[in-house]
Every structure is written in C-alpha cells, then in structure tokens.
Coordinates of N, CA and C in Angstrom, one line a residue:
X1 N 1.1 -1.3 0.1 CA -0.1 -0.2 0.1 C 0.9 1.2 0.1
X2 N 0.4 2.3 -0.9 CA 1.5 3.3 -1.2 C 0.6 4.4 0.0
X3 N 1.5 4.8 1.3 CA 1.0 5.7 2.1 C 1.0 7.0 1.7
X4 N 1.2 7.1 0.4 CA 1.3 8.8 0.1 C -0.3 9.2 -0.2
X5 N -1.3 8.3 -0.7 CA -2.7 8.4 -0.8 C -3.3 8.9 0.1
X6 N -3.4 8.0 1.3 CA -4.0 8.4 2.3 C -3.4 9.7 2.9
X7 N -2.3 9.9 3.0 CA -1.5 11.3 3.8 C -2.1 12.2 2.7
X8 N -2.2 12.2 1.4 CA -2.2 13.5 0.8 C -3.8 13.9 0.9
X9 N -5.0 12.8 1.0 CA -6.4 12.9 1.3 C -6.4 13.5 2.9
X10 N -5.9 13.2 3.6 CA -5.7 13.7 5.0 C -5.5 15.0 5.1
X11 N -4.5 15.4 4.5 CA -3.7 16.7 4.3 C -4.8 17.8 3.9
X12 N -5.5 17.4 3.1 CA -6.7 18.0 2.2 C -8.0 18.3 3.0
X13 N -7.9 17.2 3.8 CA -9.0 17.2 4.8 C -8.7 18.2 6.3
X14 N -7.6 17.8 6.4 CA -6.9 19.2 7.5 C -7.2 20.1 7.3
X15 N -6.8 20.8 6.0 CA -6.6 21.8 5.3 C -8.1 22.4 5.3
X16 N -9.0 21.9 5.0 CA -10.6 22.0 4.8 C -11.1 22.5 6.5
X17 N -10.6 21.6 7.4 CA -11.1 21.5 8.8 C -10.4 23.0 9.3
X18 N -9.0 23.4 9.1 CA -8.6 24.5 9.4 C -9.0 26.0 8.9
X19 N -9.5 25.8 7.5 CA -9.9 26.6 7.2 C -11.2 26.9 7.6
X20 N -12.1 25.9 7.8 CA -13.3 25.9 8.6 C -13.4 26.9 9.9
X21 N -12.2 26.4 10.8 CA -12.0 27.0 11.8 C -11.7 28.4 11.8
X22 N -10.7 28.8 10.7 CA -10.8 30.2 10.6 C -11.9 31.1 10.1
X23 N -12.6 30.5 9.1 CA -13.7 31.0 8.9 C -14.7 31.3 10.2
X24 N -14.8 30.4 10.7 CA -15.7 30.6 12.4 C -15.3 31.6 13.1
X25 N -13.5 31.6 13.3 CA -13.4 32.6 13.9 C -13.6 33.9 13.5
X26 N -13.1 34.1 12.0 CA -13.2 35.6 11.5 C -14.6 36.0 11.6
X27 N -16.0 35.2 11.6 CA -17.0 35.5 11.7 C -17.7 35.7 13.3
X28 N -16.6 35.3 13.9 CA -17.1 35.3 15.4 C -18.4 34.1 15.8
X29 N -18.2 33.1 14.7 CA -19.3 32.4 14.7 C -19.0 30.6 14.9
X30 N -17.8 30.6 15.8 CA -17.2 29.2 16.2 C -18.4 28.6 16.4
X31 N -18.7 27.4 16.0 CA -19.9 26.2 16.7 C -19.5 24.9 16.5
X32 N -19.6 24.3 18.1 CA -19.2 23.0 18.2 C -20.2 22.0 17.6
X33 N -21.3 22.7 17.1 CA -22.5 21.7 16.4 C -22.0 21.6 14.9
X34 N -21.3 22.7 14.2 CA -20.9 22.6 12.9 C -19.6 21.9 13.0
X35 N -18.8 22.2 13.9 CA -17.3 21.3 14.0 C -17.8 19.8 14.2
X36 N -18.6 19.6 15.1 CA -19.0 18.1 15.0 C -19.4 17.8 13.8
X37 N -20.5 18.3 13.0 CA -20.8 17.9 12.0 C -19.6 17.7 10.7
X38 N -19.1 18.6 10.6 CA -17.6 18.4 9.8 C -16.8 17.7 9.9
X39 N -16.4 17.3 11.2 CA -15.8 16.1 11.6 C -16.3 14.7 11.1
X40 N -17.7 14.5 11.3 CA -18.7 13.4 10.8 C -18.3 13.4 9.4
X41 N -18.5 14.3 8.7 CA -18.2 14.1 7.1 C -17.0 13.7 6.8
X42 N -16.1 14.0 7.8 CA -14.6 13.8 7.5 C -14.3 12.6 7.6
X43 N -15.0 11.9 8.8 CA -15.4 10.3 9.3 C -15.8 9.5 8.2
X44 N -16.7 10.0 7.5 CA -17.4 9.2 6.4 C -16.4 9.3 5.3
X45 N -15.8 10.5 4.9 CA -14.9 10.2 3.8 C -13.6 9.0 4.1
X46 N -13.2 9.3 5.2 CA -12.1 8.3 5.7 C -12.9 6.6 5.5
X47 N -14.0 6.3 5.9 CA -14.8 5.1 5.9 C -14.5 4.7 4.2
X48 N -15.1 5.8 3.7 CA -14.9 5.4 2.3 C -13.7 4.9 1.7
X49 N -12.3 5.9 2.0 CA -11.2 5.4 1.7 C -10.8 4.2 2.1
X50 N -10.7 4.0 3.4 CA -10.7 2.3 4.0 C -11.8 1.5 3.1
X51 N -12.8 1.6 2.6 CA -13.7 0.6 2.1 C -13.0 0.2 0.7
X52 N -12.6 1.5 0.0 CA -11.9 1.5 -1.5 C -10.8 0.8 -1.2
X53 N -9.8 0.8 -0.3 CA -8.8 -0.1 0.2 C -9.2 -1.4 0.2
X54 N -10.1 -1.6 1.0 CA -10.6 -3.2 1.6 C -10.8 -3.8 -0.1
X55 N -11.9 -3.0 -0.8 CA -12.1 -3.6 -2.3 C -11.3 -4.0 -2.8
X56 N -10.0 -3.0 -2.9 CA -9.4 -3.5 -4.1 C -8.3 -4.6 -3.5
X57 N -7.7 -4.8 -2.4 CA -7.6 -5.6 -1.2 C -8.0 -7.0 -2.0
X58 N -9.4 -6.7 -1.7 CA -10.2 -8.1 -1.8 C -10.3 -8.8 -3.4
X59 N -10.4 -7.8 -4.2 CA -10.2 -8.2 -5.9 C -9.0 -8.8 -5.9
X60 N -8.0 -8.8 -5.0 CA -6.9 -9.9 -5.4 C -7.0 -11.5 -5.1
X61 N -8.1 -11.6 -4.6 CA -8.6 -12.7 -3.7 C -9.9 -13.6 -4.4
X62 N -10.9 -12.3 -4.5 CA -12.2 -12.6 -4.5 C -12.8 -12.0 -6.1
X63 N -13.5 -12.6 -6.5 CA -14.3 -12.3 -7.7 C -15.4 -11.4 -7.1
X64 N -15.2 -9.8 -7.0 CA -16.5 -8.8 -6.5 C -17.2 -8.6 -7.8
X65 N -16.8 -9.1 -9.0 CA -17.9 -8.6 -10.0 C -17.1 -7.2 -10.9
X66 N -16.1 -6.6 -10.2 CA -15.7 -5.6 -11.0 C -14.1 -5.7 -10.5
X67 N -13.4 -5.1 -11.0 CA -11.8 -4.8 -11.1 C -11.4 -3.4 -11.5
X68 N -12.3 -2.2 -10.8 CA -11.8 -0.7 -10.9 C -11.2 -0.4 -9.9
X69 N -10.3 0.4 -10.1 CA -9.0 0.8 -9.4 C -9.9 2.0 -8.3
X70 N -10.6 1.7 -7.2 CA -11.3 2.5 -6.5 C -10.6 3.3 -5.8
X71 N -9.3 3.2 -5.1 CA -8.8 4.1 -4.3 C -8.6 5.1 -4.9
X72 N -7.9 5.3 -6.2 CA -7.7 6.5 -6.7 C -8.8 7.4 -6.9
X73 N -9.8 6.7 -7.5 CA -11.0 7.4 -7.8 C -12.0 8.2 -6.5
X74 N -11.8 7.8 -5.6 CA -12.3 7.8 -4.3 C -11.5 8.8 -3.8
X75 N -10.3 8.9 -4.0 CA -9.3 10.1 -3.2 C -9.5 11.2 -4.1
X76 N -9.6 11.1 -5.4 CA -9.7 12.4 -6.0 C -11.3 12.8 -6.2
X77 N -12.0 12.2 -5.7 CA -13.3 12.6 -5.4 C -13.4 13.6 -3.9
X78 N -12.7 12.8 -3.1 CA -12.6 13.7 -1.8 C -11.5 14.9 -1.9
X79 N -10.5 14.9 -2.4 CA -9.7 15.7 -2.9 C -10.4 17.2 -3.7
X80 N -11.1 16.8 -4.3 CA -11.9 17.8 -5.1 C -13.1 18.3 -4.4
X81 N -13.6 17.4 -3.4 CA -14.6 18.3 -2.5 C -13.8 19.1 -1.8
X82 N -12.9 18.7 -1.1 CA -12.3 19.4 0.0 C -11.9 20.8 -0.8
X83 N -11.1 20.7 -2.2 CA -10.7 22.1 -2.8 C -11.9 22.9 -2.8
X84 N -13.0 22.3 -3.1 CA -14.3 23.3 -3.1 C -14.4 23.8 -2.2
X85 N -14.7 23.2 -0.9 CA -15.1 23.6 0.3 C -14.1 24.6 0.7
X86 N -12.5 24.2 0.7 CA -11.7 25.0 0.9 C -11.5 26.9 0.3
X87 N -12.0 26.7 -0.9 CA -12.2 27.7 -1.6 C -13.5 28.4 -0.9
X88 N -14.5 27.9 -0.8 CA -15.7 28.5 -0.2 C -15.2 29.0 1.1
X89 N -14.5 28.7 2.1 CA -13.8 28.8 3.4 C -13.4 30.3 3.2
X90 N -12.4 30.2 2.1 CA -11.3 31.4 1.9 C -12.0 32.5 1.3
X91 N -13.4 32.3 0.8 CA -14.1 33.4 0.1 C -14.6 33.8 1.0
X92 N -15.1 33.6 1.9 CA -15.5 33.9 3.2 C -14.7 34.8 4.1
X93 N -13.7 34.1 4.0 CA -12.3 34.8 5.0 C -11.8 36.0 4.2
X94 N -11.9 36.1 3.1 CA -11.2 37.2 2.4 C -12.2 37.3 0.9
X95 N -13.4 38.2 1.2 CA -14.4 38.3 0.2 C -13.4 38.8 -1.2
X96 N -12.6 39.5 -1.1 CA -11.8 40.5 -2.2 C -11.4 39.1 -3.0
X97 N -11.2 37.9 -2.7 CA -10.5 36.8 -3.7 C -11.7 36.2 -4.3
X98 N -13.2 36.5 -4.3 CA -14.2 35.9 -4.7 C -14.3 36.5 -6.2
X99 N -13.6 37.3 -6.5 CA -13.7 38.0 -8.0 C -12.6 37.4 -8.7
X100 N -11.3 36.8 -8.0 CA -10.2 36.2 -8.7 C -10.4 35.3 -9.6
X101 N -9.6 35.2 -10.6 CA -9.9 34.2 -12.0 C -10.0 32.5 -11.3
X102 N -9.0 32.4 -10.4 CA -9.2 31.2 -9.7 C -10.5 30.8 -8.9
X103 N -11.2 31.5 -8.6 CA -12.3 31.4 -7.8 C -13.4 31.2 -8.8
X104 N -13.3 32.0 -9.9 CA -14.2 31.8 -10.6 C -14.5 30.4 -11.4
X105 N -13.5 29.8 -11.6 CA -13.3 28.7 -11.9 C -14.2 27.8 -11.3
X106 N -14.2 27.8 -10.0 CA -14.9 27.1 -9.1 C -16.4 27.6 -8.7
X107 N -16.6 28.6 -9.3 CA -18.1 29.7 -8.9 C -18.0 29.9 -7.6
X108 N -17.1 30.2 -6.8 CA -17.3 30.2 -5.3 C -18.0 31.7 -4.9
X109 N -18.8 31.7 -4.6 CA -19.3 32.9 -3.7 C -19.9 32.8 -2.4
X110 N -19.0 31.9 -1.7 CA -19.0 32.3 -0.3 C -20.2 31.5 0.4
X111 N -20.6 30.6 -0.1 CA -21.8 29.7 0.1 C -21.5 29.2 1.7
X112 N -22.8 28.4 2.0 CA -22.9 28.3 3.6 C -22.7 26.9 3.7
X113 N -21.5 26.9 4.2 CA -20.4 25.4 4.2 C -20.6 25.4 5.8
X114 N -20.8 23.9 6.0 CA -21.0 23.7 7.4 C -19.6 23.3 8.1
X115 N -18.6 22.9 7.0 CA -17.4 22.3 7.8 C -16.6 23.8 8.2

C-alpha cells in the first residue's frame, strides 16, 4: 500500500478543517455543532477510503464482479470536494478573492459551508 495517497487525502481534509475554523473565528461564529458535523463528514470520507482499499485488496483474492481501481477514484473525489470547500471558506475569510480568476473557476460565492 502506498502511504502517500491517504496522507494526501488527510492533508486536504485537515486544510479544510483549518480553513473552516479560521472562517468561524473570522465571523465570530465558532460552533461546536458545525465542527462536530464537519468532523463527522470527514469520518465518512475516511470510511469510504478504507472501504476502497478493502475492495481493492479483496479483488486480489475474490471475484467481486468488478476490477475498478477504487482508491484513486475515491481519493480524487474527496480531494476535489475538499478543494471546493476550502475555496468557499477562503472566499468568506477574504471576500476580495471571490472575484479572482481562480475562484471564478469554482464559481465560489462564499456559500454556506458547514465544515
């Protein structure tokens, strides 16, 4: 197992948690309820990544009916989800960035992110 993939995914998730905390702090709206919900979402992502690893491992021994490389697909989905969430948080932290070309790619408008 290549340890780089879960490390990268966890780094994206950690950056989202940090950006969410900074967003809450900047708005004077830190909330244990939102933090708990956000961390619950992160645990769901971790469970999906572990499941992807388990399925790929099982494919070496069992015929699951598919042979798709799940770990890269799940990892990319998680990372892209976190990128959008981080951009939403940063757009709220610094509204001037909402008009930047990078943020226009993601159509970030400072949405109501729970993380």
